[in-house]
Amino acid sequence: MLTIGDFARLGRVSPRMLRHYDDLGLLRPDQVDPVSGYRFYAVAQLTRLHRLVALRDLGFGLDEIGELLDDDLPLEQLRGMLRMRRSQIQQTVAEEQARLRRVEARLRAIEGSNAMQTQDVVLKQTQPLRIAEASGTAPGFGSENLAPVFGRLFPKVFAQLDKAGIAPGVMVAYYEQPDDEGTVVVHAGFEVGNKKVPRTGDVSVVELPVIEVASVVHRGSMDDVEPVYESLVRWIEDSGLRLAGRSRELYLQCHEEDPSANVTELQMPIAR
Amino acid sequence: MLTIGDFARLGRVSPRMLRHYDDLGLLRPDQVDPVSGYRFYAVAQLTRLHRLVALRDLGFGLDEIGELLDDDLPLEQLRGMLRMRRSQIQQTVAEEQARLRRVEARLRAIEGSNAMQTQDVVLKQTQPLRIAEASGTAPGFGSENLAPVFGRLFPKVFAQLDKAGIAPGVMVAYYEQPDDEGTVVVHAGFEVGNKKVPRTGDVSVVELPVIEVASVVHRGSMDDVEPVYESLVRWIEDSGLRLAGRSRELYLQCHEEDPSANVTELQMPIAR
DNA sequence: TTGCTCCTCACGTCACGTGAGGTGGC
DNA sequence: TTGCTCCTCACGTCACGTGAGGTGGC
């Protein structure tokens, strides 16, 4: 018969763990002194402790170990739990490897001294977004191409909403894949939440799908957005991800008079 | 100015998180209503939230993020923290992959239906072990070869300890690498803790090094140990580890009259 | 009035580590 | 008497999730 300290040394665990396993009913001492409460363990119990530790080292929680220690656990259930554990670990490994790629991308970015730009890139699901929008075409990207199109589209949508008495939400633009000559279809409009919007010829209501994006917040004029997009694309490639479509832009704060105070979120759809 | 709910939706976090970051001083609201305690955020604060989330996604703790969000953090320190993070993640990945191999080994063991034997294998550091021992040679492994040697060695060491008035601890044996003809040097003795043992010609005191072992508890007669050793070796190979020396045996419970109640721990040194 | 959002506690999570405060045998 | 071991609470860990109980504006 062994004291808790001796049994703990034998099993290479702490006495605290043995008390914990006792509390949870996973490994009861062979005997307990009714007066002092001292726990006494039999050497033969080392088998069960060993099994418990082995399962813990496989990453099972103590609640699962409670089931697994059951002597007449059906083999099929053991197999099932091991398979589940396997796929959980596989997922953990994949996640940590992706995280590792992102850390390494950041380290490379520091060397390349574009540290500022990649500080703030975040992977996330987009918020659900229901917008009233109009579309048009621009001969390419860049403020010089897009500004005139936005100049037509936004007021048009705004006027429609105003006429219907709907307060517009955040200003949004998104793009379709440009054709071979670089011509790009531009969608521009405002978030409308769940409000009913009368349909007219030019303005339609679209629910943008919830997708996974790499997102970065740009502060200042959209004239200066080009390098931010560049580093966003580089970040995505550096992180071992793939671009999966054209970007969305959310003009979160937009003052004509002071573009330096503008805040724009750039979202690029990604795939793994 | 945004309420906490709006800002949370924008940043794809929960209001609870924003309150938590406020409590920790990581992201203070732009304004707080002194009467109601309502928090109000500026759109421009999305930059900082984004940076915070990005760092969190790299696996930094919130205490570290507190340092990293400091605007005039020296570049060298940022680099240092990223490198540390990288090596931590690399270690996590390595550990999880090792764990994955062990789970897969268990699954294979189930199919091979030697499930019982591999249930209890555990990786651990050996306990510090100081023993009084004598050595001899046996023509090979197996009870028929070892029993006569043990029959000479154990009584000899026991007698020495008895003469010196020292209570012997657990009975231990370990082996050296067998030579080409299979002849093996056998060491056998008893744990003596820190007690002083008089040195004599035949009995010497040895501190066994603390090493990493794969350990399994065998119950019953040592005549039946062979298949246990076999599955232990298979487990080691299956887990992607290497054998690194000969085994130790700890006879934790040893009754001549009822060998079926015996408890023996088998330890095999391993390397990664 | 009913929802909705906001607020501040405060408990729960997971597997223990770490005292605090006290007891019993050498 | 001094160490050593044992005991039972009970707090702390980490980043929040989840009520509970209450308030304020549409």
XYZ file of C-alpha atoms (C1' of nucleotides) in Angstrom:
596
model
C 0.000 0.000 0.000
C 1.446 3.377 -1.037
C 0.870 6.890 0.251
C -0.224 9.488 -2.247
C 3.314 10.891 -2.439
C 4.884 7.527 -3.199
C 2.255 6.627 -5.762
C 2.663 10.031 -7.386
C 6.428 9.571 -7.694
C 5.927 6.125 -9.137
C 3.528 7.451 -11.766
C 5.409 10.691 -12.373
C 2.393 12.847 -11.583
C 1.748 15.323 -8.775
C -0.213 14.451 -5.639
C -2.551 17.285 -6.615
C -3.388 15.466 -9.847
C -4.151 12.267 -7.953
C -6.520 14.188 -5.684
C -8.086 15.742 -8.754
C -8.590 12.358 -10.398
C -10.053 11.114 -7.146
C -12.496 14.049 -7.029
C -13.572 13.292 -10.588
C -13.919 9.594 -9.836
C -11.336 8.638 -12.448
C -8.955 6.933 -10.049
C -10.132 6.224 -6.534
C -7.535 5.281 -3.916
C -7.580 1.633 -2.933
C -8.204 2.686 0.661
C -8.960 5.889 2.515
C -8.339 6.274 6.226
C -11.727 7.272 7.635
C -10.146 9.349 10.414
C -7.326 11.234 8.719
C -8.648 11.107 5.139
C -5.242 9.813 4.016
C -5.378 8.153 0.620
C -3.636 4.824 0.041
C -2.998 3.298 -3.364
C -2.188 -0.247 -4.432
C 0.771 -0.812 -6.754
C -1.570 -2.599 -9.120
C -3.437 0.686 -9.608
C -0.446 1.954 -11.538
C -1.964 0.230 -14.567
C -5.018 2.429 -14.443
C -2.974 5.557 -13.778
C -0.780 4.695 -16.728
C -3.776 4.285 -18.951
C -5.166 7.581 -17.751
C -1.888 9.391 -18.432
C -1.575 7.767 -21.851
C -5.044 8.983 -22.808
C -4.321 12.440 -21.463
C -1.168 12.529 -23.586
C -3.302 11.810 -26.617
C -5.145 15.033 -25.829
C -8.408 13.652 -24.472
C -10.276 15.692 -21.879
C -10.775 14.182 -18.442
C -14.495 13.767 -19.118
C -13.727 11.675 -22.197
C -11.097 9.738 -20.274
C -13.822 8.846 -17.811
C -15.636 7.035 -20.610
C -12.485 5.558 -22.110
C -11.342 4.054 -18.808
C -14.536 2.067 -18.635
C -13.408 -1.530 -18.882
C -16.210 -2.717 -21.083
C -16.130 0.160 -23.529
C -17.260 -1.169 -26.906
C -14.317 -1.338 -29.300
C -16.383 0.544 -31.857
C -16.770 3.502 -29.529
C -13.063 3.569 -28.746
C -12.362 3.605 -32.451
C -14.836 6.424 -32.934
C -13.296 8.542 -30.229
C -9.805 7.977 -31.574
C -10.912 8.987 -35.053
C -12.527 12.126 -33.723
C -9.368 12.919 -31.806
C -7.345 12.354 -34.951
C -9.363 14.791 -36.994
C -9.282 17.383 -34.220
C -5.509 17.169 -34.054
C -5.271 17.363 -37.828
C -7.285 20.537 -37.724
C -5.168 21.988 -34.946
C -2.022 21.236 -36.919
C -3.462 22.867 -40.023
C -4.494 25.953 -38.069
C -1.140 26.306 -36.371
C 0.660 25.890 -39.662
C -1.475 28.632 -41.207
C -0.710 30.804 -38.200
C 2.970 30.042 -38.618
C 2.821 31.185 -42.242
C 1.223 34.441 -41.137
C 3.868 35.087 -38.499
C 6.575 34.357 -41.041
C 4.919 36.680 -43.527
C 5.044 39.414 -40.907
C 8.710 38.774 -40.285
C 9.449 39.009 -44.003
C 7.386 42.181 -44.151
C 9.566 43.747 -41.463
C 12.685 43.002 -43.456
C 11.054 44.474 -46.530
C 10.168 47.480 -44.355
C 6.549 47.578 -45.446
C 5.737 46.807 -41.839
C 3.233 49.608 -41.506
C 1.049 48.351 -44.256
C 0.687 44.763 -43.170
C 0.185 45.504 -39.481
C -3.557 45.517 -39.705
C -4.573 42.760 -42.084
C -7.217 40.513 -40.566
C -8.964 37.382 -41.774
C -12.673 37.454 -41.112
C -16.130 36.616 -42.320
C -17.886 39.588 -43.855
C -20.891 40.989 -42.088
C -24.239 40.231 -43.779
C -24.760 43.118 -46.155
C -27.934 44.062 -47.969
C -27.458 47.017 -50.274
C -29.318 49.171 -52.761
C -26.968 49.609 -55.674
C -26.539 50.745 -59.230
C -23.824 49.574 -61.599
C -21.731 51.031 -64.366
C -18.480 50.385 -66.192
C -15.092 52.002 -65.800
C -12.140 51.639 -68.172
C -9.982 50.354 -65.317
C -9.095 50.704 -61.646
C -7.589 53.784 -60.043
C -9.218 56.963 -58.868
C -9.002 58.610 -62.269
C -11.108 55.845 -63.801
C -13.449 55.177 -60.917
C -14.218 58.649 -59.578
C -16.435 59.666 -62.505
C -18.399 56.421 -62.310
C -18.918 56.743 -58.559
C -19.856 60.358 -59.186
C -22.777 59.130 -61.280
C -23.799 56.038 -59.333
C -23.835 57.131 -55.694
C -26.042 60.212 -56.212
C -28.449 58.158 -58.290
C -28.903 55.528 -55.577
C -28.980 58.157 -52.871
C -31.744 60.048 -54.635
C -33.819 56.888 -54.978
C -33.511 56.093 -51.309
C -34.217 59.672 -50.359
C -37.363 59.648 -52.456
C -38.507 56.489 -50.688
C -37.715 58.013 -47.294
C -34.996 55.492 -46.459
C -31.940 56.546 -44.499
C -28.894 55.106 -46.276
C -26.389 53.071 -44.301
C -22.726 52.675 -45.043
C -21.506 53.425 -48.561
C -20.276 50.315 -50.400
C -18.642 49.496 -53.728
C -17.625 46.202 -55.246
C -16.191 45.093 -58.522
C -16.583 42.322 -61.040
C -13.699 40.609 -62.776
C -12.331 43.020 -65.460
C -12.456 41.815 -69.047
C -9.434 41.434 -71.302
C -9.252 45.144 -72.068
C -9.400 46.060 -68.374
C -12.972 47.282 -68.458
C -14.517 46.656 -65.079
C -18.124 46.553 -63.940
C -18.532 48.685 -60.849
C -21.330 48.317 -58.292
C -21.956 51.187 -55.911
C -24.610 51.832 -53.310
C -25.658 51.957 -49.694
C -26.454 49.457 -47.030
C -30.198 49.315 -46.372
C -30.486 46.703 -43.643
C -33.856 44.961 -43.809
C -35.791 47.944 -45.091
C -38.084 47.509 -48.032
C -36.770 49.340 -51.041
C -39.013 50.016 -54.057
C -37.438 48.514 -57.130
C -36.798 50.813 -60.025
C -35.041 50.360 -63.322
C -31.607 51.470 -62.292
C -31.420 50.690 -58.607
C -31.570 47.112 -57.406
C -31.284 45.489 -54.020
C -28.629 42.840 -53.526
C -27.645 40.709 -50.606
C -23.916 40.313 -50.684
C -22.925 36.790 -49.662
C -21.082 36.237 -46.397
C -17.584 35.226 -47.420
C -14.140 34.992 -45.919
C -11.995 38.004 -46.680
C -8.649 39.501 -45.859
C -9.509 42.946 -44.643
C -7.486 46.072 -44.073
C -8.542 49.534 -42.970
C -7.256 52.383 -45.095
C -7.171 55.871 -43.654
C -6.993 58.881 -45.898
C -7.873 59.622 -49.510
C -8.655 56.805 -51.911
C -6.078 58.395 -54.194
C -3.487 56.759 -51.960
C -5.085 53.321 -51.816
C -2.971 51.642 -54.474
C 0.027 50.687 -52.281
C -2.337 49.400 -49.601
C -3.964 47.065 -52.127
C -0.577 45.957 -53.272
C 0.575 45.019 -49.803
C -2.775 43.363 -49.093
C -2.338 41.134 -52.119
C 1.240 40.395 -51.106
C 0.069 39.543 -47.592
C -2.466 37.084 -48.958
C 0.116 35.368 -51.107
C 2.678 35.405 -48.307
C 0.203 33.765 -45.961
C -0.279 30.846 -48.301
C -3.808 31.866 -49.297
C -5.343 32.535 -52.694
C -7.285 35.509 -53.989
C -10.832 34.442 -54.792
C -12.469 37.374 -56.532
C -12.475 41.127 -56.635
C -12.580 43.381 -53.644
C -15.313 45.165 -51.783
C -14.827 48.649 -50.386
C -16.743 50.019 -47.393
C -16.494 53.792 -47.075
C -16.963 53.966 -43.343
C -16.146 57.618 -43.079
C -16.216 59.842 -46.094
C -15.895 63.608 -46.032
C -15.463 65.526 -49.254
C -13.816 68.446 -47.504
C -11.157 66.490 -45.580
C -10.139 63.260 -47.326
C -7.318 62.699 -44.831
C -9.924 61.811 -42.192
C -11.583 59.212 -44.413
C -11.770 55.617 -43.282
C -12.252 52.829 -45.808
C -12.292 49.096 -45.282
C -10.849 47.063 -48.125
C -11.996 43.456 -48.325
C -10.555 40.845 -50.662
C -12.197 37.417 -50.859
C -9.790 34.603 -50.152
C -9.700 30.842 -50.457
C -7.437 28.382 -48.687
C -19.610 58.077 -33.330
C -20.682 54.440 -33.000
C -22.339 52.533 -30.179
C -20.568 49.457 -28.896
C -22.937 47.208 -30.855
C -22.311 48.972 -34.148
C -18.574 49.070 -33.640
C -18.580 45.386 -32.722
C -20.466 44.471 -35.899
C -18.051 46.534 -37.945
C -15.059 44.798 -36.449
C -16.673 41.345 -36.311
C -16.107 40.985 -32.592
C -18.566 40.740 -29.702
C -19.499 43.705 -27.519
C -18.201 41.649 -24.610
C -14.764 41.582 -26.196
C -14.783 45.339 -26.635
C -15.638 45.762 -22.960
C -12.865 43.334 -22.094
C -10.338 45.260 -24.194
C -11.557 48.436 -22.519
C -11.048 46.912 -19.075
C -7.519 45.894 -20.011
C -6.800 49.320 -21.480
C -6.080 47.895 -24.918
C -8.800 49.821 -26.723
C -10.522 52.634 -24.886
C -13.755 54.022 -26.350
C -13.390 57.434 -27.920
C -16.034 58.723 -25.513
C -17.909 57.430 -22.505
C -21.171 58.969 -21.355
C -20.524 59.915 -17.742
C -24.142 59.344 -16.749
C -25.096 56.108 -18.464
C -21.597 54.671 -18.886
C -22.395 54.084 -22.588
C -19.270 53.581 -24.693
C -18.901 55.384 -28.017
C -16.295 54.538 -30.621
C -14.914 56.513 -33.548
C -14.775 54.846 -36.948
C -11.081 55.649 -37.077
C -10.562 53.352 -34.069
C -11.270 50.435 -36.361
C -7.601 50.600 -37.325
C -6.509 49.832 -33.797
C -9.141 47.134 -33.376
C -7.968 45.560 -36.608
C -4.405 45.583 -35.437
C -5.453 44.032 -32.144
C -7.406 41.276 -33.878
C -4.563 40.631 -36.290
C -2.134 40.165 -33.410
C -4.588 37.957 -31.573
C -4.893 35.806 -34.693
C -1.126 35.367 -34.624
C -1.603 33.809 -31.204
C -0.269 36.586 -28.980
C -1.723 36.938 -25.493
C -3.555 40.124 -24.637
C -0.730 41.191 -22.322
C 1.732 40.942 -25.202
C -0.694 42.730 -27.479
C -0.669 45.573 -24.993
C 3.033 46.017 -25.689
C 2.742 45.452 -29.402
C 0.010 48.065 -29.827
C 2.351 50.687 -28.430
C 2.932 53.050 -31.333
C 6.589 53.619 -30.701
C 7.535 49.994 -30.123
C 11.125 49.558 -31.283
C 11.258 47.535 -34.484
C 13.851 45.269 -32.905
C 11.461 44.318 -30.120
C 8.650 43.595 -32.567
C 11.001 41.362 -34.497
C 12.013 39.612 -31.283
C 8.439 38.931 -30.263
C 7.555 37.645 -33.711
C 10.526 35.289 -33.664
C 9.575 34.011 -30.263
C 6.024 33.487 -31.455
C 7.356 31.639 -34.495
C 9.377 29.208 -32.431
C 6.490 28.639 -30.045
C 4.198 27.796 -32.936
C 6.819 25.538 -34.458
C 7.015 23.674 -31.196
C 3.238 23.411 -30.930
C 3.080 22.007 -34.454
C 5.791 19.474 -33.677
C 4.039 18.393 -30.494
C 0.677 18.037 -32.175
C 2.190 16.061 -35.008
C 3.827 13.699 -32.523
C 0.481 13.378 -30.768
C -1.172 12.672 -34.101
C 1.280 9.849 -34.768
C 0.472 8.341 -31.374
C -3.279 8.485 -32.020
C -2.757 6.898 -35.401
C -0.593 4.204 -33.863
C -3.440 3.430 -31.486
C -5.892 3.209 -34.337
C -3.611 0.798 -36.195
C -3.204 -1.203 -32.992
C -6.965 -1.617 -32.759
C -7.116 -3.024 -36.254
C -4.278 -5.418 -35.406
C -6.316 -6.344 -32.307
C -3.388 -5.949 -29.921
C -5.417 -3.136 -28.401
C -5.040 -4.440 -24.878
C -1.277 -4.310 -24.908
C -0.800 -0.784 -26.190
C -3.483 0.791 -24.011
C -1.087 1.734 -21.289
C 2.117 2.886 -22.913
C 3.214 6.241 -21.565
C 6.098 8.541 -22.402
C 7.782 9.923 -19.329
C 10.992 10.914 -17.640
C 12.285 8.247 -15.301
C 12.360 8.978 -11.603
C 15.833 9.618 -10.154
C 17.034 6.188 -9.099
C 20.010 5.344 -6.917
C 20.567 1.612 -6.568
C 22.889 -0.884 -4.970
C 23.538 -3.516 -7.597
C 25.580 -6.473 -8.663
C 26.086 -7.667 -12.227
C 26.474 -10.903 -14.056
C 26.077 -12.344 -17.560
C 23.294 -14.352 -19.073
C 23.407 -16.229 -22.372
C 20.335 -14.300 -23.630
C 16.996 -12.827 -22.683
C 13.969 -14.801 -21.562
C 13.088 -16.179 -18.154
C 14.992 -19.409 -18.729
C 18.230 -17.450 -19.236
C 17.681 -14.664 -16.729
C 16.104 -16.448 -13.774
C 19.304 -18.228 -12.672
C 21.304 -14.982 -12.883
C 18.735 -13.050 -10.873
C 18.667 -15.947 -8.459
C 22.344 -15.305 -7.715
C 22.420 -11.487 -7.888
C 19.403 -10.364 -5.889
C 20.164 -12.439 -2.760
C 23.774 -11.276 -2.856
C 22.816 -7.582 -2.910
C 20.067 -8.135 -0.393
C 22.453 -9.815 2.005
C 24.901 -6.932 1.745
C 22.195 -4.364 2.476
C 20.846 -6.452 5.313
C 24.285 -6.696 6.861
C 24.604 -2.892 6.686
C 21.156 -2.452 8.209
C 19.677 -0.790 5.124
C 16.057 -1.417 4.150
C 16.015 -2.130 0.416
C 13.660 -0.149 -1.801
C 12.146 -1.325 -5.059
C 13.816 -4.175 -6.906
C 15.401 -3.106 -10.199
C 17.140 -4.738 -13.126
C 18.656 -3.279 -16.268
C 20.585 -4.620 -19.195
C 23.526 -3.724 -21.373
C 23.586 -4.159 -25.110
C 24.024 -7.910 -25.863
C 27.112 -8.918 -27.811
C 27.103 -10.739 -31.147
C 26.472 -14.093 -29.543
C 23.542 -12.775 -27.529
C 25.374 -12.742 -24.224
C 23.993 -9.933 -22.119
C 25.327 -8.185 -19.030
C 22.612 -8.057 -16.384
C 22.511 -5.569 -13.506
C 20.253 -6.326 -10.576
C 19.687 -4.651 -7.240
C 17.571 -2.462 -5.028
C 16.811 1.213 -4.741
C 18.592 2.740 -1.756
C 17.518 6.390 -1.895
C 20.145 8.626 -0.377
C 21.363 6.130 2.190
C 25.062 5.522 2.538
C 25.990 2.032 1.382
C 29.357 0.505 2.288
C 31.172 -0.472 -0.874
C 32.268 -4.063 -1.205
C 33.835 -6.022 -4.015
C 30.653 -7.306 -5.618
C 28.023 -4.708 -4.799
C 28.315 -1.188 -6.160
C 26.102 1.872 -5.954
C 24.949 3.465 -9.170
C 22.806 6.492 -9.938
C 20.764 5.677 -12.992
C 20.468 8.713 -15.259
C 17.107 10.401 -15.694
C 16.109 9.636 -19.248
C 12.997 9.652 -21.396
C 11.368 6.259 -21.655
C 8.333 4.554 -23.047
C 6.885 2.761 -20.077
C 4.323 0.033 -19.683
C 3.090 -1.785 -16.606
C 3.038 -5.561 -16.841
C 0.880 -7.543 -14.467
C 1.545 -11.197 -13.813
C 4.524 -13.484 -14.144
C 7.643 -12.384 -15.995
C 7.322 -15.628 -17.937
C 4.603 -13.854 -19.900
C 6.477 -10.615 -20.527
C 7.712 -11.357 -24.032
C 4.584 -10.259 -25.967
C 4.396 -7.099 -23.859
C 7.943 -6.162 -24.847
C 7.108 -6.897 -28.447
C 4.131 -4.601 -28.491
C 6.075 -1.943 -26.598
C 8.740 -1.964 -29.298
C 6.081 -1.866 -31.985
C 4.407 1.076 -30.225
C 7.688 3.002 -30.182
C 8.269 2.427 -33.857
C 4.660 3.182 -34.687
C 4.861 6.484 -32.821
C 7.766 7.644 -34.939
C 10.294 7.287 -32.130
C 13.545 5.348 -31.881
C 14.783 2.875 -29.318
C 17.813 4.292 -27.519
C 19.216 1.512 -25.379
C 18.165 -1.505 -23.386
C 15.313 -1.623 -20.975
C 14.992 -1.224 -17.229
C 12.637 -3.347 -15.189
C 11.139 -2.245 -11.864
C 9.629 -5.106 -9.890
C 7.060 -3.036 -8.022
C 5.286 -6.020 -6.552
C 6.896 -9.397 -6.434
C 5.551 -12.432 -4.631
C 7.096 -15.830 -5.157
C 3.924 -17.635 -4.151
C 1.492 -15.821 -6.458
C 3.162 -14.539 -9.620
C -0.198 -13.522 -11.087
C -0.344 -10.616 -8.604
C 3.090 -9.322 -9.627
C 3.434 -5.812 -10.989
C 6.439 -4.868 -13.098
C 7.179 -1.629 -14.894
C 9.051 -1.997 -18.164
C 10.957 1.068 -19.333
C 12.633 1.413 -22.713
C 14.797 4.481 -23.411
C 13.671 6.395 -26.464
C 14.962 9.166 -28.689
C 12.999 11.433 -31.011
C -46.233 48.896 -23.362
C -42.952 45.970 -25.942
C -38.312 45.246 -27.984
C -33.846 46.499 -28.325
C -29.526 48.046 -26.574
C -26.788 49.410 -23.125
C -24.743 48.978 -18.291
C -22.255 46.368 -14.199
C -21.357 42.411 -11.587
C -20.198 37.663 -11.318
C -20.037 32.775 -12.366
C -18.228 29.179 -15.531
C -14.683 27.286 -18.611
C -10.062 23.365 -18.103
C -6.706 20.875 -15.535
C -4.550 21.611 -12.409
C -0.542 24.944 -9.427
C -0.103 27.230 -5.405
C -0.669 28.928 -1.016
C -3.258 29.050 3.552
C -4.163 26.942 7.690
C -4.169 22.817 10.246
C -2.956 17.796 11.669
C -0.113 13.531 12.663
C 4.040 10.569 13.007
C 9.286 10.366 13.287
C 10.945 20.584 18.837
C 11.814 20.534 13.788
C 10.806 18.599 9.113
C 8.060 16.089 6.329
C 3.741 14.528 4.614
C -0.894 14.493 4.589
C -5.574 16.857 4.666
C -9.347 20.389 2.974
C -10.661 24.677 1.122
C -10.174 28.227 -2.216
C -8.060 31.488 -5.355
C -5.713 32.077 -9.863
C -4.952 30.851 -14.728
C -6.915 32.875 -20.108
C -10.088 35.220 -22.963
C -13.919 35.724 -22.983
C -19.518 33.491 -23.061
C -23.474 33.754 -20.637
C -26.944 34.968 -17.613
C -28.877 38.111 -13.864
C -30.814 42.266 -12.756
C -31.517 46.894 -14.024
C -31.815 51.257 -17.121
C -32.954 54.329 -21.160
C -34.789 55.661 -25.747
C -38.028 54.445 -29.743
